[in-house]
PDB file of C-alpha atoms in Angstrom:
ATOM      1  CA  MET A  30    -102.824 -31.892  35.483  1.00 49.00           C
ATOM      2  CA  SER A  31     -99.761 -29.600  36.878  1.00 55.00           C
ATOM      3  CA  HIS A  32     -96.513 -31.279  38.443  1.00 58.00           C
ATOM      4  CA  GLN A  33     -97.970 -29.741  41.938  1.00 69.00           C
ATOM      5  CA  ASN A  34    -100.312 -32.193  41.189  1.00 70.00           C
ATOM      6  CA  SER A  35     -98.930 -35.441  39.898  1.00 67.00           C
ATOM      7  CA  GLY A  36     -98.642 -38.337  42.850  1.00 74.00           C
ATOM      8  CA  GLY A  37     -95.855 -40.015  41.232  1.00 76.00           C
ATOM      9  CA  LEU A  38     -94.169 -40.975  38.051  1.00 77.00           C
ATOM     10  CA  VAL A  39     -94.429 -44.044  36.141  1.00 77.00           C
ATOM     11  CA  VAL A  40     -92.030 -45.247  33.226  1.00 78.00           C
ATOM     12  CA  LEU A  41     -92.970 -47.950  31.098  1.00 76.00           C
ATOM     13  CA  VAL A  42     -90.111 -49.739  29.544  1.00 71.00           C
ATOM     14  CA  GLN A  43     -89.709 -51.792  26.777  1.00 69.00           C
ATOM     15  CA  GLU A  44     -86.856 -54.102  25.093  1.00 64.00           C
ATOM     16  CA  ASN A  45     -85.065 -54.878  21.739  1.00 56.00           C
ATOM     17  CA  ARG A  46     -86.501 -53.539  18.183  1.00 62.00           C
ATOM     18  CA  SER A  47     -90.061 -52.215  20.547  1.00 74.00           C
ATOM     19  CA  PHE A  48     -90.113 -48.956  19.959  1.00 80.00           C
ATOM     20  CA  ASN A  49     -90.436 -49.092  16.279  1.00 84.00           C
ATOM     21  CA  HIS A  50     -92.813 -51.721  16.508  1.00 87.00           C
ATOM     22  CA  MET A  51     -95.514 -50.676  19.223  1.00 89.00           C
ATOM     23  CA  LEU A  52     -94.506 -46.808  18.790  1.00 90.00           C
ATOM     24  CA  GLY A  53     -93.239 -45.940  15.542  1.00 93.00           C
ATOM     25  CA  TRP A  54     -96.404 -45.150  13.572  1.00 96.00           C
ATOM     26  CA  MET A  55     -97.351 -43.203  16.683  1.00 95.00           C
ATOM     27  CA  LYS A  56     -95.373 -40.450  14.405  1.00 94.00           C
ATOM     28  CA  SER A  57     -99.086 -40.274  12.913  1.00 94.00           C
ATOM     29  CA  LEU A  58    -101.164 -39.007  15.623  1.00 94.00           C
ATOM     30  CA  ASN A  59     -97.874 -36.548  17.106  1.00 92.00           C
ATOM     31  CA  PRO A  60     -95.549 -35.621  14.628  1.00 93.00           C
ATOM     32  CA  GLU A  61     -93.404 -34.429  17.260  1.00 93.00           C
ATOM     33  CA  ILE A  62     -92.317 -38.207  18.280  1.00 93.00           C
ATOM     34  CA  ASP A  63     -89.173 -39.695  16.341  1.00 92.00           C
ATOM     35  CA  GLY A  64     -90.618 -42.317  14.301  1.00 93.00           C
ATOM     36  CA  VAL A  65     -91.095 -43.850  11.353  1.00 94.00           C
ATOM     37  CA  THR A  66     -92.490 -43.033   7.805  1.00 95.00           C
ATOM     38  CA  GLY A  67     -92.729 -45.905   5.800  1.00 95.00           C
ATOM     39  CA  GLN A  68     -89.602 -44.447   4.283  1.00 97.00           C
ATOM     40  CA  GLU A  69     -87.061 -46.746   5.876  1.00 96.00           C
ATOM     41  CA  TYR A  70     -85.941 -49.471   4.529  1.00 96.00           C
ATOM     42  CA  ASN A  71     -83.026 -52.215   5.013  1.00 96.00           C
ATOM     43  CA  LEU A  72     -81.507 -54.290   2.272  1.00 97.00           C
ATOM     44  CA  LEU A  73     -82.059 -57.669   1.760  1.00 97.00           C
ATOM     45  CA  SER A  74     -78.190 -57.896   1.447  1.00 96.00           C
ATOM     46  CA  THR A  75     -76.184 -55.057   2.657  1.00 94.00           C
ATOM     47  CA  THR A  76     -73.250 -55.735   0.418  1.00 93.00           C
ATOM     48  CA  ASP A  77     -75.692 -55.551  -2.296  1.00 96.00           C
ATOM     49  CA  PRO A  78     -76.555 -51.919  -3.005  1.00 96.00           C
ATOM     50  CA  ASN A  79     -79.491 -53.638  -5.824  1.00 98.00           C
ATOM     51  CA  SER A  80     -80.489 -55.712  -3.298  1.00 97.00           C
ATOM     52  CA  THR A  81     -84.065 -56.264  -2.809  1.00 97.00           C
ATOM     53  CA  ARG A  82     -85.482 -53.295  -0.049  1.00 98.00           C
ATOM     54  CA  ILE A  83     -87.266 -54.086   2.909  1.00 97.00           C
ATOM     55  CA  TYR A  84     -89.562 -51.396   3.945  1.00 98.00           C
ATOM     56  CA  PHE A  85     -90.641 -50.517   7.466  1.00 95.00           C
ATOM     57  CA  GLY A  86     -94.068 -51.244   7.112  1.00 96.00           C
ATOM     58  CA  ASP A  87     -97.395 -51.026   9.459  1.00 96.00           C
ATOM     59  CA  ARG A  88     -98.872 -54.717   9.567  1.00 94.00           C
ATOM     60  CA  SER A  89     -97.734 -56.363  12.318  1.00 91.00           C
ATOM     61  CA  GLU A  90    -100.573 -57.990  13.817  1.00 80.00           C
ATOM     62  CA  PHE A  91     -98.473 -59.624  16.321  1.00 78.00           C
ATOM     63  CA  VAL A  92     -95.566 -59.878  18.493  1.00 69.00           C
ATOM     64  CA  ASP A  93     -93.384 -62.949  17.332  1.00 71.00           C
ATOM     65  CA  PRO A  94     -91.358 -64.399  16.184  1.00 76.00           C
ATOM     66  CA  ASN A  95     -88.755 -61.834  16.490  1.00 77.00           C
ATOM     67  CA  PRO A  96     -85.555 -60.784  15.188  1.00 80.00           C
ATOM     68  CA  GLY A  97     -82.610 -62.731  16.985  1.00 83.00           C
ATOM     69  CA  HIS A  98     -81.337 -61.885  20.650  1.00 82.00           C
ATOM     70  CA  SER A  99     -77.921 -63.322  20.305  1.00 85.00           C
ATOM     71  CA  PHE A 100     -74.708 -61.580  20.407  1.00 84.00           C
ATOM     72  CA  ASP A 101     -73.997 -62.700  16.602  1.00 89.00           C
ATOM     73  CA  ALA A 102     -77.429 -61.758  15.933  1.00 90.00           C
ATOM     74  CA  ILE A 103     -77.659 -58.000  17.573  1.00 85.00           C
ATOM     75  CA  TYR A 104     -74.343 -57.880  15.545  1.00 87.00           C
ATOM     76  CA  GLU A 105     -75.785 -58.225  12.564  1.00 91.00           C
ATOM     77  CA  GLN A 106     -78.406 -56.273  13.081  1.00 89.00           C
ATOM     78  CA  VAL A 107     -76.415 -52.763  14.398  1.00 87.00           C
ATOM     79  CA  PHE A 108     -73.398 -53.313  12.019  1.00 88.00           C
ATOM     80  CA  SER A 109     -75.434 -54.307   9.253  1.00 90.00           C
ATOM     81  CA  VAL A 110     -72.115 -57.312   8.257  1.00 89.00           C
ATOM     82  CA  PRO A 111     -72.573 -60.663  10.067  1.00 89.00           C
ATOM     83  CA  TRP A 112     -70.106 -61.224  13.356  1.00 87.00           C
ATOM     84  CA  GLY A 113     -66.813 -63.271  12.429  1.00 82.00           C
ATOM     85  CA  GLN A 114     -62.976 -62.654  13.146  1.00 62.00           C
ATOM     86  CA  SER A 115     -63.019 -59.697  11.499  1.00 69.00           C
ATOM     87  CA  SER A 116     -65.294 -57.992  13.317  1.00 68.00           C
ATOM     88  CA  SER A 117     -63.896 -56.943  16.106  1.00 67.00           C
ATOM     89  CA  GLY A 118     -62.335 -52.624  16.245  1.00 64.00           C
ATOM     90  CA  ASP A 119     -63.750 -49.826  16.098  1.00 67.00           C
ATOM     91  CA  ASP A 120     -63.590 -49.184  12.684  1.00 77.00           C
ATOM     92  CA  LYS A 121     -67.238 -50.622  12.232  1.00 79.00           C
ATOM     93  CA  VAL A 122     -70.830 -47.377  12.597  1.00 83.00           C
ATOM     94  CA  ALA A 123     -73.936 -48.337  13.510  1.00 84.00           C
ATOM     95  CA  THR A 124     -76.144 -48.595  10.917  1.00 87.00           C
ATOM     96  CA  THR A 125     -78.871 -50.600  12.217  1.00 87.00           C
ATOM     97  CA  ASN A 126     -79.195 -51.745   8.179  1.00 93.00           C
ATOM     98  CA  GLY A 127     -79.061 -55.190   8.806  1.00 93.00           C
ATOM     99  CA  PHE A 128     -82.243 -56.465  10.006  1.00 93.00           C
ATOM    100  CA  ALA A 129     -84.124 -58.058   7.824  1.00 96.00           C
ATOM    101  CA  GLN A 130     -80.599 -59.193   6.646  1.00 96.00           C
ATOM    102  CA  GLN A 131     -80.024 -61.354  10.283  1.00 96.00           C
ATOM    103  CA  ALA A 132     -84.541 -62.203  10.197  1.00 94.00           C
ATOM    104  CA  GLU A 133     -83.826 -63.682   6.363  1.00 95.00           C
ATOM    105  CA  SER A 134     -80.482 -65.479   7.473  1.00 93.00           C
ATOM    106  CA  VAL A 135     -82.978 -67.174  10.305  1.00 92.00           C
ATOM    107  CA  GLN A 136     -86.093 -68.626   8.031  1.00 92.00           C
ATOM    108  CA  LYS A 137     -87.395 -67.313   4.650  1.00 94.00           C
ATOM    109  CA  GLY A 138     -88.840 -64.489   4.957  1.00 92.00           C
ATOM    110  CA  LEU A 139     -88.660 -63.259   8.564  1.00 93.00           C
ATOM    111  CA  SER A 140     -87.460 -59.652   7.386  1.00 94.00           C
ATOM    112  CA  GLU A 141     -90.898 -58.939   5.790  1.00 92.00           C
ATOM    113  CA  VAL A 142     -92.000 -59.729   9.626  1.00 91.00           C
ATOM    114  CA  VAL A 143     -89.683 -58.039  11.453  1.00 90.00           C
ATOM    115  CA  MET A 144     -89.537 -54.833   9.240  1.00 94.00           C
ATOM    116  CA  ASN A 145     -92.888 -53.749  10.568  1.00 94.00           C
ATOM    117  CA  GLY A 146     -94.652 -52.279  13.233  1.00 94.00           C
ATOM    118  CA  PHE A 147     -98.275 -51.039  14.578  1.00 94.00           C
ATOM    119  CA  ARG A 148    -100.944 -49.245  13.265  1.00 96.00           C
ATOM    120  CA  PRO A 149    -101.757 -47.460  16.541  1.00 97.00           C
ATOM    121  CA  GLU A 150    -105.713 -48.203  16.326  1.00 96.00           C
ATOM    122  CA  VAL A 151    -104.360 -52.041  16.496  1.00 94.00           C
ATOM    123  CA  VAL A 152    -102.734 -51.406  19.679  1.00 93.00           C
ATOM    124  CA  PRO A 153    -105.615 -49.148  21.753  1.00 96.00           C
ATOM    125  CA  VAL A 154    -104.392 -49.269  25.147  1.00 93.00           C
ATOM    126  CA  PHE A 155    -100.553 -47.532  23.122  1.00 92.00           C
ATOM    127  CA  LYS A 156    -102.208 -45.407  21.468  1.00 96.00           C
ATOM    128  CA  GLU A 157    -104.080 -44.000  24.593  1.00 95.00           C
ATOM    129  CA  LEU A 158    -100.959 -43.983  26.600  1.00 92.00           C
ATOM    130  CA  VAL A 159     -99.167 -42.053  23.593  1.00 92.00           C
ATOM    131  CA  MET A 160    -101.815 -39.387  23.579  1.00 93.00           C
ATOM    132  CA  GLU A 161    -101.906 -38.191  27.423  1.00 91.00           C
ATOM    133  CA  PHE A 162     -98.987 -39.030  28.371  1.00 89.00           C
ATOM    134  CA  ALA A 163     -94.453 -38.284  27.051  1.00 87.00           C
ATOM    135  CA  VAL A 164     -92.908 -40.346  24.658  1.00 87.00           C
ATOM    136  CA  CYS A 165     -88.981 -40.624  25.505  1.00 84.00           C
ATOM    137  CA  ASP A 166     -87.970 -41.265  21.577  1.00 83.00           C
ATOM    138  CA  ARG A 167     -84.192 -40.555  21.947  1.00 79.00           C
ATOM    139  CA  TRP A 168     -83.326 -43.343  24.534  1.00 72.00           C
ATOM    140  CA  PHE A 169     -80.501 -45.515  23.757  1.00 68.00           C
ATOM    141  CA  THR A 170     -78.516 -48.417  25.225  1.00 66.00           C
ATOM    142  CA  SER A 171     -74.553 -47.720  25.840  1.00 66.00           C
ATOM    143  CA  HIS A 172     -73.523 -51.161  24.715  1.00 64.00           C
ATOM    144  CA  GLY A 173     -74.802 -53.493  22.098  1.00 63.00           C
ATOM    145  CA  ILE A 174     -75.930 -57.254  23.526  1.00 64.00           C
ATOM    146  CA  VAL A 175     -77.973 -59.570  24.588  1.00 65.00           C
ATOM    147  CA  THR A 176     -81.856 -58.927  25.638  1.00 62.00           C
ATOM    148  CA  LEU A 177     -80.867 -60.280  29.702  1.00 62.00           C
ATOM    149  CA  GLN A 178     -78.011 -57.562  30.426  1.00 56.00           C
ATOM    150  CA  HIS A 179     -80.537 -55.059  29.243  1.00 55.00           C
ATOM    151  CA  ARG A 180     -83.538 -55.314  31.814  1.00 59.00           C
ATOM    152  CA  MET A 181     -80.360 -55.011  34.610  1.00 57.00           C
ATOM    153  CA  VAL A 182     -79.060 -51.611  32.695  1.00 52.00           C
TER     154      VAL A 182
END
């Protein structure tokens, strides 16, 4: 279909971790997608380099439970250290290596849940959309905040 025949543009926007969770493994269908390979991991403790590595897997079968959505939880997920008195300042690097650590602090074993995504065949509608339409895989918010505000950005 040429652009001249296009009757409109539909944009499907998702929130939070949903790109890697829902579309990360679609890289197997289209290597151009900035998805996952299975080599990505978070340490269970970001302060211990010998800590257990939780690799991003393809075993999602459900959506809940989610990683935390509070400011404190998001801060730890993004900056890999818990929010605290010494957390303010511009010297922090956004590594996004704190997802497993933050999830495990909420519930033992939750790190394994949040560090998984869906295989393409488990989400056939998403699979078809990815195969037929463009995927924007480099879309980031300019500020790390809780879920509600992202819906207004």
